[in-house]
Tab-separated table of C-alpha atoms and ligand atoms in Angstrom:
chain	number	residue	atom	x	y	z
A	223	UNK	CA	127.491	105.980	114.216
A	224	UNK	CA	124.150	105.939	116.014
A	225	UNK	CA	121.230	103.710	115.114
A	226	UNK	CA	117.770	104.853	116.389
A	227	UNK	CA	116.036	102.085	116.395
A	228	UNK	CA	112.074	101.496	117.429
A	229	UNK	CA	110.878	98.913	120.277
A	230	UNK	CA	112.593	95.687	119.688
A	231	UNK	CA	109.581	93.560	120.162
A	232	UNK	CA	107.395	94.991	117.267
A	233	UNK	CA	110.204	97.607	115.061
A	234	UNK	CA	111.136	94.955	112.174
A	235	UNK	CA	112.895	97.389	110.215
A	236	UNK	CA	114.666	98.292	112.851
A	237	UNK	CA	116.063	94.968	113.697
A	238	UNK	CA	117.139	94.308	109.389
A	239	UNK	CA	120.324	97.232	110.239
A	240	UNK	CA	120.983	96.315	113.590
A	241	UNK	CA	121.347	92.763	112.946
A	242	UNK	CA	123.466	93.425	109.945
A	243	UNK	CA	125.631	96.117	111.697
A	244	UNK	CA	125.774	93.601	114.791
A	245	UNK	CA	126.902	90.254	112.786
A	246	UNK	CA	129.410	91.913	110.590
A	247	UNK	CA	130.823	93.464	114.072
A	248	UNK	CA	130.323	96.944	113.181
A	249	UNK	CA	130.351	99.456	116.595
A	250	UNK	CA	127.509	101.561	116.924
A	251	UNK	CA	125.321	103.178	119.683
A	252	UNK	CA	121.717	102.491	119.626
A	253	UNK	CA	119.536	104.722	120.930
A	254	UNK	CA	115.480	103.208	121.695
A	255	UNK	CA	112.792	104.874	120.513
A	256	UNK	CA	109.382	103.958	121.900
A	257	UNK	CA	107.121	104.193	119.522
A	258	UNK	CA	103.981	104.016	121.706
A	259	UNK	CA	105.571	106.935	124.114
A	260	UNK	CA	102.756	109.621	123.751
A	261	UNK	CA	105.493	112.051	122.661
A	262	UNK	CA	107.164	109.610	120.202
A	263	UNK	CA	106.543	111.077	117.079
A	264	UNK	CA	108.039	114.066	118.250
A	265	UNK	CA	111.116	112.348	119.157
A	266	UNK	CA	111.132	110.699	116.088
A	267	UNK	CA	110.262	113.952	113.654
A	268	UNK	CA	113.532	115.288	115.972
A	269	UNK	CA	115.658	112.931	113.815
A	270	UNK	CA	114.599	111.787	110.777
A	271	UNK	CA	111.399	113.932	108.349
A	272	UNK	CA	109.507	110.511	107.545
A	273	UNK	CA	108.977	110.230	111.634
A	274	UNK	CA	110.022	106.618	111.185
A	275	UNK	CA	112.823	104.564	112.369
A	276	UNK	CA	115.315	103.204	111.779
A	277	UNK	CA	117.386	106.039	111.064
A	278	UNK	CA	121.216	106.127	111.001
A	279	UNK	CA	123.397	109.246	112.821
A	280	UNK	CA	126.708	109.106	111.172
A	281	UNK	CA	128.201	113.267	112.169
A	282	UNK	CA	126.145	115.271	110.397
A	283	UNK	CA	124.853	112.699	107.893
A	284	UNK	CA	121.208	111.558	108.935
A	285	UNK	CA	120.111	108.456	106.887
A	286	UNK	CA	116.331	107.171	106.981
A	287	UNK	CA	115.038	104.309	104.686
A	288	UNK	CA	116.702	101.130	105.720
A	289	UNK	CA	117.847	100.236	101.921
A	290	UNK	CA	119.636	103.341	102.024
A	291	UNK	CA	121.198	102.687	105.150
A	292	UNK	CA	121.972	98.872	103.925
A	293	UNK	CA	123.799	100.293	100.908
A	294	UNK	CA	125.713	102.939	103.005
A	295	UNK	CA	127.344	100.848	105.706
A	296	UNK	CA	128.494	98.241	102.886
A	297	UNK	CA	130.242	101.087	101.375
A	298	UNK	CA	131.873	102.633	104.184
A	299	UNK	CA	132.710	99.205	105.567
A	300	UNK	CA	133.531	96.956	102.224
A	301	UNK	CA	135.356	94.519	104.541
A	302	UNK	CA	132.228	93.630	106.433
A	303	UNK	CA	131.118	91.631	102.831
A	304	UNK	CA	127.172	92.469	103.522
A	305	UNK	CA	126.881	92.390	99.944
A	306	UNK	CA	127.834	89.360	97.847
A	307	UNK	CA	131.200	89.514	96.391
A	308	UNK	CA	130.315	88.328	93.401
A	309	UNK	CA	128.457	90.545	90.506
A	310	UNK	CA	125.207	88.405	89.903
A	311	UNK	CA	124.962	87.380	93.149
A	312	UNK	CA	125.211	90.887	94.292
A	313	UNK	CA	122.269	91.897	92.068
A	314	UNK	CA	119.955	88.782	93.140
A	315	UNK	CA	120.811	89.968	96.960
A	316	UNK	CA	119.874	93.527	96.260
A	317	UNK	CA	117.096	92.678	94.297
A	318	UNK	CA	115.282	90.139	97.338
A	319	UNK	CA	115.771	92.774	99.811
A	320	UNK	CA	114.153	95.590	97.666
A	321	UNK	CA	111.067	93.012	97.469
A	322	UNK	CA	111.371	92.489	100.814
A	323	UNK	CA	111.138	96.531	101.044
A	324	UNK	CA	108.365	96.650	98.209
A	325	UNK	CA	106.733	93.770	98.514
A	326	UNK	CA	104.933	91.151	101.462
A	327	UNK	CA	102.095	93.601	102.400
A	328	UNK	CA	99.528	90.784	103.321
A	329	UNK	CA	101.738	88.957	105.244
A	330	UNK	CA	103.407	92.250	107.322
A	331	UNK	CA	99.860	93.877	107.700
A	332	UNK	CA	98.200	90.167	109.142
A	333	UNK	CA	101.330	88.939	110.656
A	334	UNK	CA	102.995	91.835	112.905
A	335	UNK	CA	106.591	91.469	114.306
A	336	UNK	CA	105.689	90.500	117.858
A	337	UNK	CA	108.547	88.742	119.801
A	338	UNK	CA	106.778	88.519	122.873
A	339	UNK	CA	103.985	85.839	121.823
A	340	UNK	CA	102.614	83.465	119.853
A	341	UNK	CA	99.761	84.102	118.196
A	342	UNK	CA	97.917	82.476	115.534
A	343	UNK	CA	96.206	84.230	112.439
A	344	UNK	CA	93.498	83.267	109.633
A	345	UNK	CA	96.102	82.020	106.740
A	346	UNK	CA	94.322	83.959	103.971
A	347	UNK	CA	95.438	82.808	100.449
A	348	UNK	CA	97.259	86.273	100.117
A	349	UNK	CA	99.140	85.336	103.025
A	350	UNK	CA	100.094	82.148	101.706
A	351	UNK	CA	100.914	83.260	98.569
A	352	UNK	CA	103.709	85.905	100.760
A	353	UNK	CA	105.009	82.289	102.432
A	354	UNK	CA	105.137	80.044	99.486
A	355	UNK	CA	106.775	82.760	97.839
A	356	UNK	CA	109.621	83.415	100.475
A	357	UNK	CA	109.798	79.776	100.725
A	358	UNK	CA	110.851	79.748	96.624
A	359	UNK	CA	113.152	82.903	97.245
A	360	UNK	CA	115.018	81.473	100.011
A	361	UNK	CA	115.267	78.048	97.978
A	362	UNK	CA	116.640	79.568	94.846
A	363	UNK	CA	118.990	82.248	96.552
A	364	UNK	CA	119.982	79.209	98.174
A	365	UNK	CA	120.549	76.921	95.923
A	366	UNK	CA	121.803	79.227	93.300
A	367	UNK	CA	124.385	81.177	95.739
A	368	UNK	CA	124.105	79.223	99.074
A	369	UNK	CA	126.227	76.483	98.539
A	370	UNK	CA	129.588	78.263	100.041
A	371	UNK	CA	127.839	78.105	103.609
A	372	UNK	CA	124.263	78.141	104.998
A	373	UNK	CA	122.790	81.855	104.828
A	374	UNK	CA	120.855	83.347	101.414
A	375	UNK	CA	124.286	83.788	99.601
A	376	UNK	CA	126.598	81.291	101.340
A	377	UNK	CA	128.173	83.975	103.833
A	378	UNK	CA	125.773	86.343	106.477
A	379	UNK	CA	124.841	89.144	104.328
A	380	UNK	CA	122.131	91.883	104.141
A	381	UNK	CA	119.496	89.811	102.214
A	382	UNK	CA	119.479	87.571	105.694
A	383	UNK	CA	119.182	90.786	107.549
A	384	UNK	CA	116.680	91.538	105.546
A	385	UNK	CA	114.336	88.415	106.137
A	386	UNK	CA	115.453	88.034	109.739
A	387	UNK	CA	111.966	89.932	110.664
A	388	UNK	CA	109.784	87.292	108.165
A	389	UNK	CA	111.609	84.199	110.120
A	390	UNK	CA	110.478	85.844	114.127
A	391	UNK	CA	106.711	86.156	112.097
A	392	UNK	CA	106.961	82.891	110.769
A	393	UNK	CA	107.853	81.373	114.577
A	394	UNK	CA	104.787	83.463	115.888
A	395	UNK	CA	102.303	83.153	114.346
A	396	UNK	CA	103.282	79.373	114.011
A	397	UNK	CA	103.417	78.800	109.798
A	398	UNK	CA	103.889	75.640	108.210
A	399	UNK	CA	107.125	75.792	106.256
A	400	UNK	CA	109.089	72.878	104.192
A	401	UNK	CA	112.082	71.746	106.254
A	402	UNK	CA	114.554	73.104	104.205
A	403	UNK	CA	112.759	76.640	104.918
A	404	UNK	CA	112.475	75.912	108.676
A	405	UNK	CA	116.124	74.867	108.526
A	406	UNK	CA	116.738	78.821	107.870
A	407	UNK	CA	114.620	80.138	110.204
A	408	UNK	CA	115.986	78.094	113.077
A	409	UNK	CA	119.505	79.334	111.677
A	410	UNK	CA	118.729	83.150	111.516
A	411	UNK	CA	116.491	83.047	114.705
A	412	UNK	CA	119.909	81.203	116.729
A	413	UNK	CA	122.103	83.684	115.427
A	414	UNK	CA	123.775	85.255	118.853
A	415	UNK	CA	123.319	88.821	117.245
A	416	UNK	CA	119.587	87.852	116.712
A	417	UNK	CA	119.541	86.476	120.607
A	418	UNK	CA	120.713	89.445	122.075
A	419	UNK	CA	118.147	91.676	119.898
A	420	UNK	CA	115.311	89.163	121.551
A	421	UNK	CA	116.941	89.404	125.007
A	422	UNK	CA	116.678	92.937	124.829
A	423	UNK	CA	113.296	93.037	123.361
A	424	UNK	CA	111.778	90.424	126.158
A	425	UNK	CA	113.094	93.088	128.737
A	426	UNK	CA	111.484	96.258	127.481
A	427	UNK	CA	109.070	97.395	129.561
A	428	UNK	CA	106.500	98.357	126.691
A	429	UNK	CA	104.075	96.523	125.038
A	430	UNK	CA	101.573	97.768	122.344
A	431	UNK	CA	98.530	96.091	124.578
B	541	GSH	N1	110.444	102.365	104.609
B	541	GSH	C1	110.939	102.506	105.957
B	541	GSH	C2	109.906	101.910	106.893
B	541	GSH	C3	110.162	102.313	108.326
B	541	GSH	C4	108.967	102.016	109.221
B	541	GSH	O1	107.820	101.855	108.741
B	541	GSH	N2	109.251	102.004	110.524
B	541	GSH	C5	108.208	101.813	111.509
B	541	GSH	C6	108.710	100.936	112.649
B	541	GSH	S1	109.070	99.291	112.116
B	541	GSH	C7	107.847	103.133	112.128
B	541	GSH	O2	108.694	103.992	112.304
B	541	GSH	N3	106.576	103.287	112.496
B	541	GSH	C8	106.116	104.437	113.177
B	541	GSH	C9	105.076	105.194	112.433
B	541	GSH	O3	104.791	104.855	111.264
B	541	GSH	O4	104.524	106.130	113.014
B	541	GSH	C10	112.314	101.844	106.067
B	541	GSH	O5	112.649	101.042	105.194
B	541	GSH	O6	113.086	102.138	106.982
């Protein structure tokens, strides 16, 4: 399987697959697309007909959307456990990463994956309302299906894949969170799988400046 992927500084839905497919030890090639290359639509039309990334190569099989990709690799590697195992659980997971997919537009439009700096942004009350209400998502997931270890649903699965992105925003732009919330972030952002996404990234020699 191939992942294109987009910068790793600024592509967020790049890094949700990649970090999944990299913490459940899944191989795969990568292959960088720079999405501020003056021919980078092209390259990206080349692949996938949205033009956006991430896109997974599997043989013929070309999959854009990264729910659809999500829901593919924990099929074709049920082992892996990026769903829940349980039923309800399962559901609940699904259901916080199609929000994530849906939903947050005031927080993703002010608050940009940007792992190169810190920045700080006006907090409108839209944006807050995104925080406080990934700060009550992550709570109840937690406390609800958390208690076997310390990810959303006890084990690493797709739902922390999913707000891995959220937690590198939160640390940029510098937002206030309850401990328990920080507690998360720090976990997802020390994650080896996340370091090595951030070592790359720091290295790239693009920046959207
Ligand atoms: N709904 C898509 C969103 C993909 C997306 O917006 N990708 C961004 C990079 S993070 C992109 O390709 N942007 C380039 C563009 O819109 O021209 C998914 O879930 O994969």
């Amino acid at each position: 399987m191939q992942l294109v992927i987009g910068n790793k500084k600024y592509s967020s839905w790049s890094l949700r697959p990649w970090l999944g497919l990299t913490q459940a030890g899944i191989a795969f090639d990568e292959r960088v697309i720079n999405l501020y290359a003056p021919d980078s639509l092209a390259q990206r039309l080349a692949v996938t007909p949205t033009g956006k990334v991430p896109a997974l190569v599997d043989g013929e099989l070309v999959i854009w959307e990264t729910l659809a990709i999500a829901e593919y690799v924990a099929e074709k590697y049920p082992q892996a456990g990026l769903w829940p195992a349980d039923a309800t659980a399962r559901a609940v997971a699904r259901a916080v990463c199609a929000e994530m997919h849906a939903g947050f537009v005031p927080l993703r439009s002010t608050c940009n994956m940007d792992l190169s700096r810190r920045k700080t942004v006006e907090i409108t009350p839209a944006v807050q309302a995104d925080v406080d209400r990934i700060v009550a998502l992550w709570a109840d997931c937690r406390a609800r299906f958390g208690t076997s270890g310390p990810f959303l649903f006890g084990a690493f699965s797709w739902a922390d894949a999913f707000y891995a992105p959220v937690a590198t925003r939160f640390r940029t732009y510098g937002i206030a969170l309850p401990p328990e919330a920080q507690a998360y972030v720090d976990l997802l952002l020390a994650l080896p799988a996340f370091k090595a996404w951030e070592a790359a990234a720091l290295a790239e020699p693009w920046s959207d400046q």
